[in-house]
XYZ file of C-alpha atoms in Angstrom:
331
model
C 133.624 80.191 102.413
C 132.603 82.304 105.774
C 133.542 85.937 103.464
C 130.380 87.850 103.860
C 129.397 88.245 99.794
C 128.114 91.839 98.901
C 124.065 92.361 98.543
C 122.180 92.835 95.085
C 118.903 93.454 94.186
C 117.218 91.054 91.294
C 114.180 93.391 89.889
C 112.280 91.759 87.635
C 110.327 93.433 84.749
C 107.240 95.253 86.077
C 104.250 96.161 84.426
C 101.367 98.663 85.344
C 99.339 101.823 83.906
C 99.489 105.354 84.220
C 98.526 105.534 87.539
C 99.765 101.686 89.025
C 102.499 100.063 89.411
C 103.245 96.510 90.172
C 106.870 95.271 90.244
C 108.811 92.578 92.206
C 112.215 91.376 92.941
C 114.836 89.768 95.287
C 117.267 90.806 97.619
C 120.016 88.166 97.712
C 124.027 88.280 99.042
C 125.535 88.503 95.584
C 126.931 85.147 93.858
C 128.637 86.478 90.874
C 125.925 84.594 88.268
C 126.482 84.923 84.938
C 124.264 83.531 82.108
C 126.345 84.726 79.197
C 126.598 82.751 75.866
C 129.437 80.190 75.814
C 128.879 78.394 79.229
C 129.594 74.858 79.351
C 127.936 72.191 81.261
C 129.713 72.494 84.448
C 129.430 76.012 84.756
C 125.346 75.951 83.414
C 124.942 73.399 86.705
C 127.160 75.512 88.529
C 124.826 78.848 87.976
C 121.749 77.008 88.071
C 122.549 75.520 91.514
C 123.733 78.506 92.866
C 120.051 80.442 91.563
C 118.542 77.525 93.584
C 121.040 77.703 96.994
C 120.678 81.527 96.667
C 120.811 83.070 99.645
C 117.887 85.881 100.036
C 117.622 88.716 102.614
C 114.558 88.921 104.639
C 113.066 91.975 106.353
C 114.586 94.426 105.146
C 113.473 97.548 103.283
C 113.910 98.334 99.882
C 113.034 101.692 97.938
C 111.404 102.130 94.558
C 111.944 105.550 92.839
C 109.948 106.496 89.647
C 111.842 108.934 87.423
C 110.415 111.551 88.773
C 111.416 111.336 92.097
C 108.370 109.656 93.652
C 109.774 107.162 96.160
C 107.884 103.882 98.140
C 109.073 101.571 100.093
C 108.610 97.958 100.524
C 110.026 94.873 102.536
C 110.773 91.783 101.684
C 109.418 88.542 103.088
C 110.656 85.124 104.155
C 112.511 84.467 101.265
C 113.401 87.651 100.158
C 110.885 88.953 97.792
C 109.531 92.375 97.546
C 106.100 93.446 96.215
C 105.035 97.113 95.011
C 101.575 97.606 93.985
C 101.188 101.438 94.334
C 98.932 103.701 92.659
C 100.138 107.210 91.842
C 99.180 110.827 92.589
C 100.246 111.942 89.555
C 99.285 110.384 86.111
C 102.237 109.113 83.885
C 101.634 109.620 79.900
C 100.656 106.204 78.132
C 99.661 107.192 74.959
C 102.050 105.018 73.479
C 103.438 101.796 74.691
C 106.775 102.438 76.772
C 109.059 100.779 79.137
C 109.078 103.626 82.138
C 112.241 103.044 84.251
C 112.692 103.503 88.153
C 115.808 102.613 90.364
C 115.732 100.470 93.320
C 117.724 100.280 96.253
C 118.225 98.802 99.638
C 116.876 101.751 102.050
C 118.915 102.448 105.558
C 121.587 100.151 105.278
C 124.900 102.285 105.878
C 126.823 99.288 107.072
C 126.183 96.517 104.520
C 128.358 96.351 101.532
C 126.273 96.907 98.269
C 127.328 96.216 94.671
C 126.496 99.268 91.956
C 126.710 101.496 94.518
C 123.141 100.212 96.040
C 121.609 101.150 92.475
C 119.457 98.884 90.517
C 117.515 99.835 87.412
C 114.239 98.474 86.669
C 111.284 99.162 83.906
C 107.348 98.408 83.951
C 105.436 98.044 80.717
C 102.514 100.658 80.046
C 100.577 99.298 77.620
C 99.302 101.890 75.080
C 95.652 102.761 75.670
C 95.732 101.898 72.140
C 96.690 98.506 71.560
C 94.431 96.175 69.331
C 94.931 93.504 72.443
C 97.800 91.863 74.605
C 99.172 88.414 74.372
C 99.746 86.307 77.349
C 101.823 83.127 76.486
C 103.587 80.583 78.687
C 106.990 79.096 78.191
C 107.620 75.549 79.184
C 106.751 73.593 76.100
C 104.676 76.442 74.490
C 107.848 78.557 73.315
C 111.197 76.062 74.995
C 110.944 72.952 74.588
C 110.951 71.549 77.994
C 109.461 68.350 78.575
C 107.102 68.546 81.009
C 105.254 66.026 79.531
C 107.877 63.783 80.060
C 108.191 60.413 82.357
C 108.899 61.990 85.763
C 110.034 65.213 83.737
C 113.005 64.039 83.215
C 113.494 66.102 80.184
C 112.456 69.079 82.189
C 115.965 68.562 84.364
C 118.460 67.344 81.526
C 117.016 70.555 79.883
C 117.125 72.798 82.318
C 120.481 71.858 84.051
C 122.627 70.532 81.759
C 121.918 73.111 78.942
C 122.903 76.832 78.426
C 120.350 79.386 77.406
C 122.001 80.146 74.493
C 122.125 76.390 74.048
C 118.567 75.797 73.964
C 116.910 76.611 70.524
C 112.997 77.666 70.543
C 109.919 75.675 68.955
C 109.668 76.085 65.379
C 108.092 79.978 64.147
C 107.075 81.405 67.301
C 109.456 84.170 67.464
C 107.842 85.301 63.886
C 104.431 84.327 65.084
C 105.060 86.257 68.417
C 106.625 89.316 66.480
C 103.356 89.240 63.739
C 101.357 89.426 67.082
C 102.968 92.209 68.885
C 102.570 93.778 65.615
C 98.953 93.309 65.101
C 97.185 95.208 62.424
C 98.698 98.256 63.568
C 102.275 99.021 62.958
C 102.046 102.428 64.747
C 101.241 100.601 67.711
C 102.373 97.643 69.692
C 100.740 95.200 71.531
C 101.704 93.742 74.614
C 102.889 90.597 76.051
C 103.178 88.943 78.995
C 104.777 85.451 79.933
C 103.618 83.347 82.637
C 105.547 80.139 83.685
C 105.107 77.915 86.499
C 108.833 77.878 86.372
C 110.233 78.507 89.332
C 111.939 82.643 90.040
C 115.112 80.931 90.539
C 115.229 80.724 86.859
C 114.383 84.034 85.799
C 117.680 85.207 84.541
C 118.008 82.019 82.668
C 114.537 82.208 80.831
C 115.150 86.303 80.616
C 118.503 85.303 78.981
C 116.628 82.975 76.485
C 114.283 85.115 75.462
C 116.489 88.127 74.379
C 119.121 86.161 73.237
C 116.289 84.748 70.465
C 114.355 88.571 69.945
C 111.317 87.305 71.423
C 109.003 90.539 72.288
C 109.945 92.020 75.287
C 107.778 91.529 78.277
C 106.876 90.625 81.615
C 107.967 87.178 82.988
C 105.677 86.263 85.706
C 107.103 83.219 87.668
C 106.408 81.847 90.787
C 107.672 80.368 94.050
C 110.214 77.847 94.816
C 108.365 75.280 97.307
C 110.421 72.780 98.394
C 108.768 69.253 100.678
C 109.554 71.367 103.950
C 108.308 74.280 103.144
C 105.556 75.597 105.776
C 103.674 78.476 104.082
C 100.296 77.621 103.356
C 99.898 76.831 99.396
C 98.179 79.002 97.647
C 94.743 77.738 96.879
C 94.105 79.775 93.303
C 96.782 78.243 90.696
C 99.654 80.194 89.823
C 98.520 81.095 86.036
C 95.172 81.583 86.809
C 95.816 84.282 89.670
C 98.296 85.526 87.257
C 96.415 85.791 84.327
C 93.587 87.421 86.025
C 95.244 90.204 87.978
C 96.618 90.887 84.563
C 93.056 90.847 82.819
C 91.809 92.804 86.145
C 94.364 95.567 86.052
C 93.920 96.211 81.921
C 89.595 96.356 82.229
C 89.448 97.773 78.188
C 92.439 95.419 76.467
C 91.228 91.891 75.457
C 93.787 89.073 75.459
C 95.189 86.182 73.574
C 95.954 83.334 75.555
C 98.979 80.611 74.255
C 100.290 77.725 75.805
C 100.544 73.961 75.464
C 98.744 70.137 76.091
C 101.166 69.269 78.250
C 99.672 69.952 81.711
C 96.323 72.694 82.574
C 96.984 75.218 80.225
C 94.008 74.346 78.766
C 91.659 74.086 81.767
C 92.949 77.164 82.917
C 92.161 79.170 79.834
C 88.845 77.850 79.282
C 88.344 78.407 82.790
C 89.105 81.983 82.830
C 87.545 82.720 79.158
C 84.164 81.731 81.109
C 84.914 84.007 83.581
C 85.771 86.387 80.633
C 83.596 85.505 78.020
C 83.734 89.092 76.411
C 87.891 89.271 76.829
C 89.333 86.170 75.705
C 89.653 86.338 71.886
C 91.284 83.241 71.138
C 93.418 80.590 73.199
C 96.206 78.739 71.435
C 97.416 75.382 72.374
C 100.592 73.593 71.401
C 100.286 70.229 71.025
C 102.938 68.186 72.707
C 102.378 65.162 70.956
C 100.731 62.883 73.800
C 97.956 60.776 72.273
C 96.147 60.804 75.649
C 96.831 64.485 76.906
C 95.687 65.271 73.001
C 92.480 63.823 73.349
C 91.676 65.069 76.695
C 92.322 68.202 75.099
C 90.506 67.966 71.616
C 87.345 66.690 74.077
C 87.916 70.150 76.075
C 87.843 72.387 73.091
C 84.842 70.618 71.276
C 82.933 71.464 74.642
C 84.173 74.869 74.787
C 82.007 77.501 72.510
C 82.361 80.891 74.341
C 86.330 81.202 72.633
C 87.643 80.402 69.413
C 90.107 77.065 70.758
C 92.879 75.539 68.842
C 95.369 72.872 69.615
C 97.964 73.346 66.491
C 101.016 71.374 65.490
C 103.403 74.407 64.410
C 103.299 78.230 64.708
C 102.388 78.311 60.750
C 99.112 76.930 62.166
C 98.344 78.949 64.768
C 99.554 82.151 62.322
C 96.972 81.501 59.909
C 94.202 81.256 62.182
C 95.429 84.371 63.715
C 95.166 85.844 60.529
C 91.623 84.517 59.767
C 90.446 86.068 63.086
C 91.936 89.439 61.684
C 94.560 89.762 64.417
C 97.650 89.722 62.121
C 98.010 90.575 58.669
Protein backbone atom coordinates (compact mmCIF):
# COMPACT_ATOMS: atom_id res chain seq x y z
CA UNK A 1 0.00 0.00 0.00
CA UNK A 2 3.11 2.60 0.60
CA UNK A 3 4.43 1.56 -3.48
CA UNK A 4 4.67 4.93 -5.02
CA UNK A 5 1.96 4.36 -8.17
CA UNK A 6 3.25 5.86 -11.56
CA UNK A 7 1.74 9.49 -12.71
CA UNK A 8 -0.90 9.97 -15.63
CA UNK A 9 -2.38 12.72 -17.11
CA UNK A 10 -6.48 12.69 -17.54
CA UNK A 11 -7.05 15.36 -20.58
CA UNK A 12 -10.32 15.91 -21.17
CA UNK A 13 -11.83 16.90 -24.58
CA UNK A 14 -11.03 20.55 -25.42
CA UNK A 15 -12.68 22.80 -27.58
CA UNK A 16 -11.61 26.23 -29.16
CA UNK A 17 -11.25 28.12 -32.69
CA UNK A 18 -8.66 28.77 -35.02
CA UNK A 19 -6.83 30.94 -33.04
CA UNK A 20 -7.93 29.65 -29.08
CA UNK A 21 -7.65 27.01 -27.28
CA UNK A 22 -9.21 25.96 -24.09
CA UNK A 23 -8.53 22.47 -22.67
CA UNK A 24 -8.28 20.94 -19.13
CA UNK A 25 -7.24 17.91 -17.32
CA UNK A 26 -5.76 16.12 -14.23
CA UNK A 27 -2.62 15.00 -13.09
CA UNK A 28 -3.19 12.05 -10.75
CA UNK A 29 -0.66 8.94 -9.41
CA UNK A 30 -2.10 6.31 -11.70
CA UNK A 31 -4.84 3.75 -10.25
CA UNK A 32 -5.17 1.33 -13.00
CA UNK A 33 -9.16 2.44 -13.75
CA UNK A 34 -10.83 0.74 -16.16
CA UNK A 35 -14.43 1.41 -17.34
CA UNK A 36 -14.65 -1.35 -19.90
CA UNK A 37 -17.96 -3.22 -20.68
CA UNK A 38 -18.54 -6.29 -18.48
CA UNK A 39 -17.79 -4.83 -14.95
CA UNK A 40 -19.76 -6.10 -12.20
CA UNK A 41 -20.98 -4.38 -9.19
CA UNK A 42 -18.04 -4.72 -7.03
CA UNK A 43 -15.64 -3.68 -9.42
CA UNK A 44 -18.17 -0.50 -10.81
CA UNK A 45 -17.94 0.63 -6.79
CA UNK A 46 -14.49 -0.29 -6.81
CA UNK A 47 -13.58 2.24 -9.91
CA UNK A 48 -15.97 4.72 -8.91
CA UNK A 49 -14.45 5.02 -5.40
CA UNK A 50 -11.15 5.02 -6.51
CA UNK A 51 -12.18 8.23 -9.27
CA UNK A 52 -13.43 9.81 -5.99
CA UNK A 53 -10.15 8.88 -3.49
CA UNK A 54 -7.97 9.80 -6.54
CA UNK A 55 -5.01 11.10 -5.64
CA UNK A 56 -4.09 14.43 -7.80
CA UNK A 57 -0.69 16.18 -8.16
CA UNK A 58 -0.50 19.76 -7.34
CA UNK A 59 2.00 22.34 -8.60
CA UNK A 60 3.47 20.97 -11.00
CA UNK A 61 3.90 21.86 -14.67
CA UNK A 62 2.44 20.32 -17.47
CA UNK A 63 3.07 21.01 -21.34
CA UNK A 64 0.56 21.29 -24.15
CA UNK A 65 1.95 20.79 -27.72
CA UNK A 66 -0.25 21.57 -30.83
CA UNK A 67 0.71 19.47 -33.85
CA UNK A 68 2.72 21.77 -35.03
CA UNK A 69 5.09 22.08 -32.50
CA UNK A 70 3.74 25.11 -30.63
CA UNK A 71 4.24 24.32 -26.94
CA UNK A 72 2.57 26.17 -23.47
CA UNK A 73 2.76 25.39 -20.32
CA UNK A 74 0.46 25.30 -17.46
CA UNK A 75 0.27 24.19 -13.68
CA UNK A 76 -2.01 22.61 -11.91
CA UNK A 77 -3.81 23.76 -8.78
CA UNK A 78 -4.89 22.40 -5.42
CA UNK A 79 -6.41 19.50 -6.65
CA UNK A 80 -4.65 18.87 -9.59
CA UNK A 81 -6.30 20.50 -12.46
CA UNK A 82 -4.74 22.28 -15.29
CA UNK A 83 -6.26 25.08 -17.42
CA UNK A 84 -5.03 26.28 -21.03
CA UNK A 85 -6.75 29.12 -22.54
CA UNK A 86 -4.15 30.33 -25.14
CA UNK A 87 -4.63 32.16 -28.20
CA UNK A 88 -2.34 31.42 -31.15
CA UNK A 89 0.13 33.26 -33.40
CA UNK A 90 -0.62 31.35 -36.12
CA UNK A 91 -4.22 30.62 -37.43
CA UNK A 92 -5.28 26.86 -37.62
CA UNK A 93 -7.72 25.99 -40.76
CA UNK A 94 -11.49 25.57 -39.59
CA UNK A 95 -13.25 25.45 -42.58
CA UNK A 96 -14.66 22.32 -41.69
CA UNK A 97 -15.46 20.91 -38.35
CA UNK A 98 -12.37 18.80 -36.97
CA UNK A 99 -11.05 17.31 -33.87
CA UNK A 100 -7.26 18.97 -33.92
CA UNK A 101 -5.03 16.79 -31.65
CA UNK A 102 -2.07 17.95 -29.30
CA UNK A 103 0.00 15.80 -26.75
CA UNK A 104 0.42 16.59 -23.21
CA UNK A 105 2.96 15.86 -20.84
CA UNK A 106 4.33 16.41 -17.41
CA UNK A 107 7.26 19.10 -18.11
CA UNK A 108 10.77 18.72 -15.98
CA UNK A 109 10.15 15.76 -14.15
CA UNK A 110 13.27 13.38 -14.86
CA UNK A 111 12.83 11.53 -11.63
CA UNK A 112 9.12 10.62 -11.42
CA UNK A 113 7.99 7.48 -13.03
CA UNK A 114 5.45 8.24 -15.91
CA UNK A 115 3.14 5.79 -17.69
CA UNK A 116 3.10 6.09 -21.85
CA UNK A 117 6.28 7.29 -21.71
CA UNK A 118 4.96 10.86 -20.22
CA UNK A 119 2.70 11.07 -23.51
CA UNK A 120 -0.90 11.85 -23.46
CA UNK A 121 -3.02 12.61 -26.50
CA UNK A 122 -5.71 15.04 -26.44
CA UNK A 123 -8.20 16.80 -29.19
CA UNK A 124 -10.25 20.24 -29.13
CA UNK A 125 -13.31 20.68 -31.29
CA UNK A 126 -13.19 23.56 -34.03
CA UNK A 127 -16.40 24.14 -34.93
CA UNK A 128 -16.81 24.82 -38.69
CA UNK A 129 -17.34 28.52 -39.41
CA UNK A 130 -20.11 26.94 -41.15
CA UNK A 131 -22.33 25.21 -38.95
CA UNK A 132 -26.19 25.98 -39.05
CA UNK A 133 -25.78 26.20 -34.95
CA UNK A 134 -24.34 24.11 -31.92
CA UNK A 135 -26.22 22.13 -29.39
CA UNK A 136 -25.49 22.34 -25.78
CA UNK A 137 -27.30 19.53 -23.78
CA UNK A 138 -26.87 18.29 -20.21
CA UNK A 139 -26.80 14.74 -19.02
CA UNK A 140 -28.26 13.87 -15.69
CA UNK A 141 -31.86 13.12 -16.46
CA UNK A 142 -31.83 14.93 -19.89
CA UNK A 143 -29.90 12.01 -21.81
CA UNK A 144 -29.13 9.14 -18.42
CA UNK A 145 -31.55 8.63 -16.47
CA UNK A 146 -30.31 9.65 -13.15
CA UNK A 147 -32.66 10.62 -10.63
CA UNK A 148 -31.94 13.71 -9.44
CA UNK A 149 -35.28 14.35 -8.85
CA UNK A 150 -35.37 11.75 -6.52
CA UNK A 151 -36.02 11.70 -2.48
CA UNK A 152 -32.53 12.65 -1.23
CA UNK A 153 -31.23 11.46 -4.79
CA UNK A 154 -31.14 8.35 -3.90
CA UNK A 155 -31.50 7.15 -7.38
CA UNK A 156 -28.68 9.41 -8.33
CA UNK A 157 -26.23 6.96 -6.03
CA UNK A 158 -27.83 3.39 -6.73
CA UNK A 159 -27.33 4.69 -10.36
CA UNK A 160 -24.26 5.93 -10.34
CA UNK A 161 -22.43 3.37 -8.04
CA UNK A 162 -23.90 0.31 -8.35
CA UNK A 163 -24.26 0.37 -12.21
CA UNK A 164 -21.74 -0.02 -15.14
CA UNK A 165 -21.73 2.39 -18.01
CA UNK A 166 -22.40 -0.07 -20.31
CA UNK A 167 -25.12 -1.06 -17.87
CA UNK A 168 -27.00 2.02 -17.96
CA UNK A 169 -29.31 2.37 -21.09
CA UNK A 170 -30.17 6.13 -22.35
CA UNK A 171 -33.73 7.94 -22.38
CA UNK A 172 -35.83 6.88 -25.12
CA UNK A 173 -34.67 8.58 -28.99
CA UNK A 174 -32.14 10.97 -28.03
CA UNK A 175 -29.25 9.39 -29.62
CA UNK A 176 -31.42 9.71 -33.07
CA UNK A 177 -32.68 13.07 -32.00
CA UNK A 178 -29.04 14.13 -31.07
CA UNK A 179 -27.62 12.56 -34.39
CA UNK A 180 -30.72 14.46 -36.62
CA UNK A 181 -29.29 17.58 -34.76
CA UNK A 182 -25.66 17.33 -35.35
CA UNK A 183 -26.85 16.74 -38.75
CA UNK A 184 -28.95 19.74 -39.23
CA UNK A 185 -30.10 20.68 -42.65
CA UNK A 186 -26.75 20.32 -43.89
CA UNK A 187 -25.19 16.99 -44.39
CA UNK A 188 -21.90 18.52 -45.69
CA UNK A 189 -21.55 20.03 -42.47
CA UNK A 190 -21.80 19.20 -38.84
CA UNK A 191 -22.90 20.91 -36.04
CA UNK A 192 -21.52 20.93 -32.77
CA UNK A 193 -22.21 19.81 -29.36
CA UNK A 194 -21.32 20.35 -26.14
CA UNK A 195 -22.39 18.60 -22.76
CA UNK A 196 -22.53 20.28 -19.56
CA UNK A 197 -23.21 18.32 -16.26
CA UNK A 198 -23.07 19.37 -12.81
CA UNK A 199 -21.68 15.94 -12.38
CA UNK A 200 -18.82 15.91 -10.66
CA UNK A 201 -14.96 15.42 -12.96
CA UNK A 202 -14.49 12.41 -10.97
CA UNK A 203 -16.91 10.87 -13.28
CA UNK A 204 -15.74 11.86 -16.51
CA UNK A 205 -14.43 8.61 -17.78
CA UNK A 206 -17.59 7.00 -16.69
CA UNK A 207 -20.03 9.49 -18.52
CA UNK A 208 -17.22 9.62 -21.56
CA UNK A 209 -17.56 5.78 -21.49
CA UNK A 210 -21.44 6.09 -21.73
CA UNK A 211 -21.62 8.23 -24.28
CA UNK A 212 -19.43 6.39 -26.91
CA UNK A 213 -20.39 3.20 -25.91
CA UNK A 214 -24.22 4.45 -27.12
CA UNK A 215 -22.80 6.73 -30.50
CA UNK A 216 -23.93 9.80 -28.99
CA UNK A 217 -22.17 12.83 -31.06
CA UNK A 218 -18.92 13.40 -29.99
CA UNK A 219 -18.22 16.40 -27.90
CA UNK A 220 -17.06 18.31 -25.11
CA UNK A 221 -18.03 17.20 -21.53
CA UNK A 222 -17.83 20.13 -19.34
CA UNK A 223 -18.03 19.01 -15.61
CA UNK A 224 -17.24 20.56 -12.61
CA UNK A 225 -15.64 20.37 -9.17
CA UNK A 226 -15.79 17.88 -6.48
CA UNK A 227 -16.65 20.02 -3.18
CA UNK A 228 -16.79 18.10 -0.36
CA UNK A 229 -18.33 19.80 3.53
CA UNK A 230 -14.55 20.72 4.30
CA UNK A 231 -13.64 22.10 1.48
CA UNK A 232 -12.21 25.84 1.93
CA UNK A 233 -12.14 27.44 -1.55
CA UNK A 234 -14.52 30.07 -1.86
CA UNK A 235 -17.71 28.77 -4.01
CA UNK A 236 -18.08 30.08 -6.99
CA UNK A 237 -20.79 32.66 -7.04
CA UNK A 238 -21.97 32.27 -11.01
CA UNK A 239 -23.55 28.56 -11.31
CA UNK A 240 -21.66 26.00 -12.94
CA UNK A 241 -23.92 25.76 -16.29
CA UNK A 242 -24.46 29.18 -16.57
CA UNK A 243 -20.60 30.19 -16.51
CA UNK A 244 -20.31 27.26 -18.72
CA UNK A 245 -22.75 27.91 -21.14
CA UNK A 246 -21.74 31.42 -21.55
CA UNK A 247 -17.99 31.18 -22.03
CA UNK A 248 -19.15 28.77 -24.65
CA UNK A 249 -21.72 31.33 -26.27
CA UNK A 250 -18.82 34.09 -25.61
CA UNK A 251 -16.03 32.26 -27.35
CA UNK A 252 -18.40 31.22 -30.66
CA UNK A 253 -19.85 35.28 -31.12
CA UNK A 254 -21.53 34.15 -34.89
CA UNK A 255 -22.97 30.34 -33.95
CA UNK A 256 -26.43 30.39 -32.23
CA UNK A 257 -27.26 27.54 -29.84
CA UNK A 258 -29.80 25.01 -28.83
CA UNK A 259 -30.12 24.53 -25.32
CA UNK A 260 -31.52 20.79 -23.83
CA UNK A 261 -31.92 19.64 -20.51
CA UNK A 262 -34.52 18.57 -17.97
CA UNK A 263 -37.37 19.72 -15.01
CA UNK A 264 -35.60 18.18 -12.60
CA UNK A 265 -33.56 20.98 -10.96
CA UNK A 266 -32.55 24.85 -12.81
CA UNK A 267 -32.10 23.84 -16.14
CA UNK A 268 -34.80 25.82 -16.88
CA UNK A 269 -34.02 29.04 -14.98
CA UNK A 270 -30.74 28.88 -16.27
CA UNK A 271 -31.68 28.81 -19.91
CA UNK A 272 -34.24 31.35 -19.76
CA UNK A 273 -31.85 33.24 -17.86
CA UNK A 274 -29.16 33.24 -20.33
CA UNK A 275 -31.63 33.40 -23.55
CA UNK A 276 -32.40 37.02 -21.96
CA UNK A 277 -29.03 37.71 -21.85
CA UNK A 278 -28.98 36.26 -25.45
CA UNK A 279 -32.10 37.07 -26.86
CA UNK A 280 -30.69 37.02 -30.53
CA UNK A 281 -28.64 33.44 -29.84
CA UNK A 282 -30.82 31.12 -28.15
CA UNK A 283 -33.00 29.42 -30.81
CA UNK A 284 -34.86 27.07 -28.85
CA UNK A 285 -34.44 25.42 -25.25
CA UNK A 286 -35.66 21.88 -24.73
CA UNK A 287 -36.80 20.50 -21.50
CA UNK A 288 -37.31 16.92 -20.44
CA UNK A 289 -39.90 16.42 -18.29
CA UNK A 290 -39.11 14.27 -15.32
CA UNK A 291 -42.45 13.54 -14.38
CA UNK A 292 -42.81 15.68 -11.02
CA UNK A 293 -46.29 17.22 -10.88
CA UNK A 294 -44.86 20.15 -8.86
CA UNK A 295 -41.36 20.70 -10.60
CA UNK A 296 -43.77 20.40 -13.95
CA UNK A 297 -45.80 23.16 -13.09
CA UNK A 298 -43.18 25.40 -11.84
CA UNK A 299 -41.86 24.80 -15.11
CA UNK A 300 -44.96 25.08 -17.52
CA UNK A 301 -45.51 28.63 -15.35
CA UNK A 302 -41.73 29.53 -16.44
CA UNK A 303 -42.18 28.88 -20.09
CA UNK A 304 -45.70 30.58 -20.42
CA UNK A 305 -43.78 33.74 -19.02
CA UNK A 306 -40.94 33.32 -21.23
CA UNK A 307 -41.52 34.91 -24.96
CA UNK A 308 -37.97 35.93 -26.15
CA UNK A 309 -37.25 31.74 -27.00
CA UNK A 310 -39.29 29.18 -28.42
CA UNK A 311 -39.65 26.83 -24.77
CA UNK A 312 -40.76 23.30 -24.59
CA UNK A 313 -41.03 20.84 -21.80
CA UNK A 314 -41.65 17.39 -23.91
CA UNK A 315 -42.35 13.88 -22.76
CA UNK A 316 -40.08 11.88 -25.38
CA UNK A 317 -37.40 12.80 -27.97
CA UNK A 318 -40.23 12.14 -30.81
CA UNK A 319 -41.56 15.39 -29.28
CA UNK A 320 -38.89 17.45 -29.10
CA UNK A 321 -37.83 16.03 -32.92
CA UNK A 322 -40.83 17.33 -34.41
CA UNK A 323 -40.67 20.66 -33.06
CA UNK A 324 -37.15 20.72 -34.13
CA UNK A 325 -38.30 20.02 -37.38
CA UNK A 326 -41.09 22.69 -37.40
CA UNK A 327 -38.43 25.31 -36.44
CA UNK A 328 -36.49 24.07 -39.64
CA UNK A 329 -33.49 22.79 -37.69
CA UNK A 330 -33.73 19.11 -38.80
CA UNK A 331 -35.21 17.64 -41.70
Amino acid sequence: MFRKKPLRINSYLGYGTAVRLRAIGRALEDEGIDFNGNTGTLRTLWNIYKQFESDEIPNIKIELTLADGTSFIATTDAEGYYHFDQKFKKALSSHSIQWYPYTLSFYNTQKKKIIQSNTFRGEMLIPSVDASYGIISDIDDTILHTGVASLFKWRVIANTFFKNFDKRLPLEGTVDFYKKLEIGKNPSVTNPIFYVSNSPWNLYDYLSAFLKKHNFPKGPILLRDFRTPFDKTPKPKTPHKYSEITNILDLYPKLNFILIGDSGEKDADIYIDISRNYPERILAIYLRNVKHKRKEKRILSLINKHSTTPSFLVNTSKEAETHARKLGFIN
